[in-house]
Coordinates of C-alpha atoms and ligand atoms in Angstrom, one line a residue:
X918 CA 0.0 0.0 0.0
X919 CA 1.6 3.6 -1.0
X920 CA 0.9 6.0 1.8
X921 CA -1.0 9.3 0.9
X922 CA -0.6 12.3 2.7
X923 CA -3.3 12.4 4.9
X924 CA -5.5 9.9 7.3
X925 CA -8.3 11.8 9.1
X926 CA -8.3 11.1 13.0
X927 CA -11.2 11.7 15.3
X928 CA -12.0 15.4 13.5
X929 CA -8.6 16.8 12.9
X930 CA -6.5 15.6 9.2
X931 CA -3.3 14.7 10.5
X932 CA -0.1 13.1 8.1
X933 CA -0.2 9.8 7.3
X934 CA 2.8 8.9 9.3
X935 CA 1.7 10.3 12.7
X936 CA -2.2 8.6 12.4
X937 CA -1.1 6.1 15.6
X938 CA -2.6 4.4 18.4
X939 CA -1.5 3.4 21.5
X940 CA -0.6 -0.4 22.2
X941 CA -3.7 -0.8 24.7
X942 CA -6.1 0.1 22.5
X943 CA -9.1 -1.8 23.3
X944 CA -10.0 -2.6 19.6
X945 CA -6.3 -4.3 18.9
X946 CA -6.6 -6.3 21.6
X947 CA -10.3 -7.4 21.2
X948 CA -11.2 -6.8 17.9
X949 CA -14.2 -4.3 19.2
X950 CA -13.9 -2.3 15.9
X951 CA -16.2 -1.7 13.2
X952 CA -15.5 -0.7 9.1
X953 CA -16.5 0.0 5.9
X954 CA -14.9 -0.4 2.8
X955 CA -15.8 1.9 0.1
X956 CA -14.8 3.5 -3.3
X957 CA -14.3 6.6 -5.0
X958 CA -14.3 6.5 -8.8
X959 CA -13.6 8.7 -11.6
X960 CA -17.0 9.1 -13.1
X961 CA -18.5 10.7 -16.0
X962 CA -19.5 13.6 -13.4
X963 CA -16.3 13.4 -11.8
X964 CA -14.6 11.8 -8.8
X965 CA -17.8 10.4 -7.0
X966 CA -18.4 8.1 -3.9
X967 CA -20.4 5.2 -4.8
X968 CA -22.7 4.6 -2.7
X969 CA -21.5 6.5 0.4
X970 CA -24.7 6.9 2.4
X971 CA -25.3 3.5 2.7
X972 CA -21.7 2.7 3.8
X973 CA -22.2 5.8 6.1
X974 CA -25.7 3.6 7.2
X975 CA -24.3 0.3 7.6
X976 CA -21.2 1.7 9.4
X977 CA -23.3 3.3 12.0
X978 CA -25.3 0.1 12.3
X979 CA -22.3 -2.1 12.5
X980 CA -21.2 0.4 15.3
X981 CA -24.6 0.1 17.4
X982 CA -24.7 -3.5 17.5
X983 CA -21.5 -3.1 18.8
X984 CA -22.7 -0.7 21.9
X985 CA -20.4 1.8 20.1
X986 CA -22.0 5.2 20.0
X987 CA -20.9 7.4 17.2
X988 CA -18.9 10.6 18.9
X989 CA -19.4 12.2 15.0
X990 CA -22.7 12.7 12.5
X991 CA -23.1 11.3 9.6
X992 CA -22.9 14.2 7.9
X993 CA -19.6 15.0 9.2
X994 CA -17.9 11.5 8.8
X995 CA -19.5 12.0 4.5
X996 CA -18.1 16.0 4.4
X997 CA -14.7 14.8 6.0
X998 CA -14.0 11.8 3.7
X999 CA -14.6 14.1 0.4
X1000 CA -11.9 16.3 1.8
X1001 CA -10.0 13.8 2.6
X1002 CA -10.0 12.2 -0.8
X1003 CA -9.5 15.6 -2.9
X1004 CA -6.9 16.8 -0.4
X1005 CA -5.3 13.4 -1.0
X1006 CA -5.5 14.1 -4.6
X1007 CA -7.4 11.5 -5.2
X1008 CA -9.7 11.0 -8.5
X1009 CA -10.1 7.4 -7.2
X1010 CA -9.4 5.0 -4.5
X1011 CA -10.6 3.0 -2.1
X1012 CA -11.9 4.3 1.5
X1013 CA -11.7 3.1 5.1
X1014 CA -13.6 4.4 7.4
X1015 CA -12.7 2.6 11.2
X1016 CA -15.0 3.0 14.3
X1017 CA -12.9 1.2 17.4
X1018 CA -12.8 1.2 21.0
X1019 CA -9.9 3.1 21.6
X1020 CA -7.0 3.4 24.3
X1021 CA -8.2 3.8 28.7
X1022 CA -9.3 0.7 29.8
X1023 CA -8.1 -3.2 29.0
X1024 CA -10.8 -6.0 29.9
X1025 CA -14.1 -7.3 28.2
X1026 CA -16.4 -4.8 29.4
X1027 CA -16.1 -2.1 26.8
X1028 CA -18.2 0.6 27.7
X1029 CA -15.6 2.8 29.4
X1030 CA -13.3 2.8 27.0
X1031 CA -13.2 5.8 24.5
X1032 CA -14.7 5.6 20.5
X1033 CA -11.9 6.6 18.3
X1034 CA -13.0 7.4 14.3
X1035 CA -10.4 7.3 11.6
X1036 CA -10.8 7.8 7.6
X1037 CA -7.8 6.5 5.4
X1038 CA -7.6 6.7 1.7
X1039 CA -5.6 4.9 -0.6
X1040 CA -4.8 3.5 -4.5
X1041 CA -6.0 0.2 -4.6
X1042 CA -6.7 -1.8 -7.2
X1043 CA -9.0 -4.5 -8.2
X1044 CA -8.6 -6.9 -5.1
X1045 CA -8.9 -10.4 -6.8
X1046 CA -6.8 -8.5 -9.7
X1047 CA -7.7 -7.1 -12.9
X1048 CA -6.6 -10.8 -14.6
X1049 CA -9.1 -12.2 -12.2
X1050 CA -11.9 -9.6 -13.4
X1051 CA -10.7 -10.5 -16.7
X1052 CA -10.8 -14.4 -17.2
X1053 CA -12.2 -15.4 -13.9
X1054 CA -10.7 -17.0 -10.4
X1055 CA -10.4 -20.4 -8.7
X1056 CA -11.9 -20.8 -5.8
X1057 CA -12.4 -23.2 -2.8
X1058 CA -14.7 -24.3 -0.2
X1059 CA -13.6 -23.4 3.0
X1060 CA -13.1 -26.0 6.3
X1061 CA -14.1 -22.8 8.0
X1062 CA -17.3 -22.3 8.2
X1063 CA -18.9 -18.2 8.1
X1064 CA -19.7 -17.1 11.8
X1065 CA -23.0 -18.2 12.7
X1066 CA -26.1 -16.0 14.2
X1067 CA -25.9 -17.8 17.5
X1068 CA -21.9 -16.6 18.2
X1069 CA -21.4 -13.1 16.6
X1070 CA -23.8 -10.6 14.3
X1071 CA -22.8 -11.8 10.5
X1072 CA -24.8 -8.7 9.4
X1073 CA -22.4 -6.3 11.1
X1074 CA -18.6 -5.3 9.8
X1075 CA -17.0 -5.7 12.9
X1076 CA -13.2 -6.2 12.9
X1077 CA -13.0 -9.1 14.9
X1078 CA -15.4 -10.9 13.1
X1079 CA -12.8 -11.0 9.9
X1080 CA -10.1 -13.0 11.7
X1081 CA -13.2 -15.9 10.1
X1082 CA -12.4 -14.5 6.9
X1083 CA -8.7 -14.4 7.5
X1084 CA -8.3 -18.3 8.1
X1085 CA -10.5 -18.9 5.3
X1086 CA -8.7 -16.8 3.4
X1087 CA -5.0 -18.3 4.2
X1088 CA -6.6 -21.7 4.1
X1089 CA -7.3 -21.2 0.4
X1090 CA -3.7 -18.9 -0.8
X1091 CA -1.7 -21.8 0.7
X1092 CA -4.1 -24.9 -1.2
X1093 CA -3.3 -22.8 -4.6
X1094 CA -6.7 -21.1 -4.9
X1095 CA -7.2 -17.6 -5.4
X1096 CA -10.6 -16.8 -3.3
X1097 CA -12.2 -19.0 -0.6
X1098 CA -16.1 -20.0 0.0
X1099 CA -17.3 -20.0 3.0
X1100 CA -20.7 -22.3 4.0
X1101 CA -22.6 -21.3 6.2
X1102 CA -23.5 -22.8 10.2
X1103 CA -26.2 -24.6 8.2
X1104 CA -24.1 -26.1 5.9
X1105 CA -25.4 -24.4 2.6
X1106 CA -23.4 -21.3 1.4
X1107 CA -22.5 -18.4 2.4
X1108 CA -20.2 -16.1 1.1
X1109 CA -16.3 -15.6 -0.1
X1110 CA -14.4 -14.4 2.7
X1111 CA -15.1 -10.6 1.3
X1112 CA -17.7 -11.3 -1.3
X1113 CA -21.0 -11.9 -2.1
X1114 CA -21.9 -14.9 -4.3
X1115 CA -24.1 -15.8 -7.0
X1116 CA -24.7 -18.9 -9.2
X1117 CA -26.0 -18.9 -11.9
X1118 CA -28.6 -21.8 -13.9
X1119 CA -30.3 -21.9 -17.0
X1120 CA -30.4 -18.1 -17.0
X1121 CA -31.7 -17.9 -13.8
X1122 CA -29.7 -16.1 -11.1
X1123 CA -29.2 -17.4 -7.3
X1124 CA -28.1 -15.8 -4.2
X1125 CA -28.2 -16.8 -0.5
X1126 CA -30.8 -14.8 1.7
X1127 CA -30.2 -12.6 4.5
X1128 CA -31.0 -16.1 7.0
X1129 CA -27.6 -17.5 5.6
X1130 CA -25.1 -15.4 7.5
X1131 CA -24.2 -13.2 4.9
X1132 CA -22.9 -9.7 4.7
X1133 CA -25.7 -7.9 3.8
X1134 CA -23.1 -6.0 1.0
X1135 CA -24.0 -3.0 -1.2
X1136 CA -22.4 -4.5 -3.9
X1137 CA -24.6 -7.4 -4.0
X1138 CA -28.0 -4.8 -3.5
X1139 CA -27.0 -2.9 -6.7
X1140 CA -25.9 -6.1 -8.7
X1141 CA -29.1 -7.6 -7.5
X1142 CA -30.9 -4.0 -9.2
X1143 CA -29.3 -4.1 -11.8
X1144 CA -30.0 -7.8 -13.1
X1145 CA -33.5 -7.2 -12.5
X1146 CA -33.9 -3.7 -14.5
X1147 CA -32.3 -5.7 -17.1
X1148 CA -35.0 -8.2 -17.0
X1149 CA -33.2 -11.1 -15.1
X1150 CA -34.7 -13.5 -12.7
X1151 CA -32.9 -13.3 -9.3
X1152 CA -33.8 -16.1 -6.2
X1153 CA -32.8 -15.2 -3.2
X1154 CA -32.8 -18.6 -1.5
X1155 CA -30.6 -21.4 -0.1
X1156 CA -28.1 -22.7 -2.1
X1157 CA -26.9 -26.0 -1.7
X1158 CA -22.9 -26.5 -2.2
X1159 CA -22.8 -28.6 -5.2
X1160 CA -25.2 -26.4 -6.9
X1161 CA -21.7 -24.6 -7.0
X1162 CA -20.3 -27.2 -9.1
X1163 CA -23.7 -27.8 -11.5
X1164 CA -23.7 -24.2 -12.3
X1165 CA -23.2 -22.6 -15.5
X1166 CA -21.4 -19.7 -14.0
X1167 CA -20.7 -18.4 -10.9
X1168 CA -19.7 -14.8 -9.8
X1169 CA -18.6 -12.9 -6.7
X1170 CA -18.9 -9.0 -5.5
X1171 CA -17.3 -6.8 -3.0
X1172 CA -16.3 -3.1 -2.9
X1173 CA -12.8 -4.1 -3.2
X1174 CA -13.0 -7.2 -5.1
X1175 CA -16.3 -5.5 -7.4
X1176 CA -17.3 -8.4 -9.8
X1177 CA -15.2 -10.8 -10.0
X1178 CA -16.8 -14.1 -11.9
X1179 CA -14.8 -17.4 -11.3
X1180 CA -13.6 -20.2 -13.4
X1181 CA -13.3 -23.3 -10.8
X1182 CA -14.2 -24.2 -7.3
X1183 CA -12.5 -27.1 -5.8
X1184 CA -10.9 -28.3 -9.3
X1185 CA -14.5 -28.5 -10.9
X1186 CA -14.5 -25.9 -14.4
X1187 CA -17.6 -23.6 -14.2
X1188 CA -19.5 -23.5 -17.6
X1189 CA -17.4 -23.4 -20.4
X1190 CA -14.2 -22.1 -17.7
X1191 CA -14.3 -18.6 -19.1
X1192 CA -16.7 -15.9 -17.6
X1193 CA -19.9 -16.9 -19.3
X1194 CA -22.3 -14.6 -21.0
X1195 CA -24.9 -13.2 -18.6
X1196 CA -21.6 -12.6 -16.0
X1197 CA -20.4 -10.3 -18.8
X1198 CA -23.2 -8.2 -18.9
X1199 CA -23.7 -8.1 -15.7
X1200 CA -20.1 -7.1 -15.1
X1201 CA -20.4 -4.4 -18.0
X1202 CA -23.5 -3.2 -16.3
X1203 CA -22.0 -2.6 -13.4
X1204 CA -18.6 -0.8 -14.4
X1205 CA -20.7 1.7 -16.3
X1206 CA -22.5 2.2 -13.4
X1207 CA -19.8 2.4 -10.4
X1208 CA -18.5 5.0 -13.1
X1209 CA -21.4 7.0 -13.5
X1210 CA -21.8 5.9 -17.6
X1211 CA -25.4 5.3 -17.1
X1212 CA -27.6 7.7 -16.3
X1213 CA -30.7 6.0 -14.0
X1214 CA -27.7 5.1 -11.5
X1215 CA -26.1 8.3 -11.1
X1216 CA -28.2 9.1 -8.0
X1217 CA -25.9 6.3 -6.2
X1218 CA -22.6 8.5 -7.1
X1219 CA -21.5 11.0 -4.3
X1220 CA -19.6 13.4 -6.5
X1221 CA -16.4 15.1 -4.4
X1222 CA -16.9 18.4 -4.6
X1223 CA -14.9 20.2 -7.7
X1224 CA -14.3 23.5 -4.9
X1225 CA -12.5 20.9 -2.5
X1226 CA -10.0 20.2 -5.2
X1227 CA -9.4 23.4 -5.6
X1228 CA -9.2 24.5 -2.5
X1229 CA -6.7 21.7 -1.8
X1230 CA -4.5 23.1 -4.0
X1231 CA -4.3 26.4 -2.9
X1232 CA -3.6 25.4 0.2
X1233 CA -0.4 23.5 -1.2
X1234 CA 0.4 27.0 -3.1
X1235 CA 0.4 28.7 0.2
X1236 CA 2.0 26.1 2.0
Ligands
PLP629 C1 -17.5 -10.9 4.4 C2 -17.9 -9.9 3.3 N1 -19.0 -10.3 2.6 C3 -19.4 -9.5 1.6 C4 -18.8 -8.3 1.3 C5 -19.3 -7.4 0.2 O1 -19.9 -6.3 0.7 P1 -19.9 -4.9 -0.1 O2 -20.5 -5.2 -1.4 O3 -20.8 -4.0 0.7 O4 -18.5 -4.4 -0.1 C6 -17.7 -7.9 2.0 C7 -17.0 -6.7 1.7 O5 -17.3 -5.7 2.4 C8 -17.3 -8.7 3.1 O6 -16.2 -8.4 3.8

């Protein structure tokens, strides 16, 4: 990861190099954090956050299901990651905004201990790689199963809830795979370890419901709204694992990872092995709309504002 100039801590933007925590904070040692992941692209209309209220939502939900109370609006967290991204110099990147339980008190009972906010921004691209966007990825089931309903909150991003995601994740780099499936408690599946998954049958298009663990991820909502408005069937419903292996393609979608189709899971060759015809329109779909190329979508865009660029770089004239 290349640094940028600035992270913004808890109201103030400070450089990249002095945004630190103390050792005992709460959230490194317990994983009482909550995130988002998010991007900016460079649109049509300009550098624009897609979908940035409902990160901004699901954030502060993750956050109260934690007992976390916000110490900033919403308003304020939205206005300081635009300035953060044009005084970055950003046109595009990806965003991470991280509510945590900061440094003042060690044990399990939280509630004493401080809410620190941060926003980072950095270049990052296509997490499962632009080859993998491309021609498609190999996956594998997990031995890990996603965290069930009865241990943690599957619907909230909370940072210690990934450390599931993590073994999955290392599970599947060190078998030779590139993304890992997780089931869920159940036994039907879940999700990749940062993705949402779809398979897809006879031109009909199946997801698993919010009753099977998942990450209720804005990815997925949009994809899901954008099959339908172009006339596709989509199930929301359980699906079993070796529907996996029957399908004729299967795709995956994140805010880092955005649509990703794949080729294989556990050594069985989806479809034809290439990303199959309805993933490619979907995919195209999609792209034009994270970049603002079609025009019933632009309302999910949060443009930066073209004045905070400017105003960024007068400051560096001055400075
Ligand atoms: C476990 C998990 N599932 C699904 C997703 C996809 O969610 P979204 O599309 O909101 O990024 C993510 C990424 O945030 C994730 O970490």
């Amino acid at each position: 990861m290349d640094p940028a100039d600035l992270i913004w801590m808890n109201g103030e933007f400070v450089p990249w190099e002095d945004a630190k925590v103390h050792v005992l904070t709460h959230g490194l040692h317990y994983g009482t954090g909550v995130f988002e992941g998010v991007r900016c692209y460079d649109t049509e209309i300009g550098p624009a956050v897609f979908r940035h209220s409902d990160h901004i939502d699901r954030l502060f939900k993750s956050s109260e299901l934690y007992y976390m109370p916000v110490p900033f609006e919403r308003e304020a967290l939205r206005s300081a990651t635009l300035e953060l991204i044009a005084r970055n110099g950003f046109r595009s990147c990806y965003i991470r905004p991280l509510i945590m339980r900061g440094y003042g008190t060690m044990g399990l009972f939280p509630l004493d201990a401080p809410v620190d906010v941060c926003i980072a921004t950095w270049e990052w691209g296509a997490y499962l790689g632009e080859e993998g966007k491309r021609d498609g990825i190999r996956a594998k089931v997990s031995s890990w199963r996603r965290i069930g309903p009865d241990s943690l909150i599957p619907q909230a991003k909370a940072s210690g809830q990934y450390l599931n995601s993590v073994l999955a994740k290392i599970e599947s780099h060190k078998a030779g795979y590139e993304e890992a499936i997780l089931l869920d408690h159940i036994g039907n599946v879940c999700e990749g370890s940062g993705e949402n998954i779809f398979v897809v049958r006879d031109g009909v298009v199946y997801t698993p419901g919010q009753s099977a663990s998942i990450l209720d991820g804005i990815s997925r909502k949009s994809i899901v709204q954008i099959m339908r408005d172009m006339g596709i069937e989509v199930v929301e419903r359980d699906v079993a694992r070796a529907e996996l292996y029957l399908a004729d393609e299967v795709f995956v979608c994140g805010t880092a990872a955005e649509l990703t189709p794949l080729r294989e899971i556990d050594d069985h060759t989806i479809g034809s092995g290439k990303p199959g015809e309805l993933t490619v329109a979907v995919q195209t779909a999609y792209e034009d709309a994270l970049h603002g190329r079609t025009e019933r979508y632009r309302e999910w865009l949060d443009p930066v504002p073209a004045e905070l660029y400017e105003a960024a770089a007068a400051s560096d004239l001055v400075a």
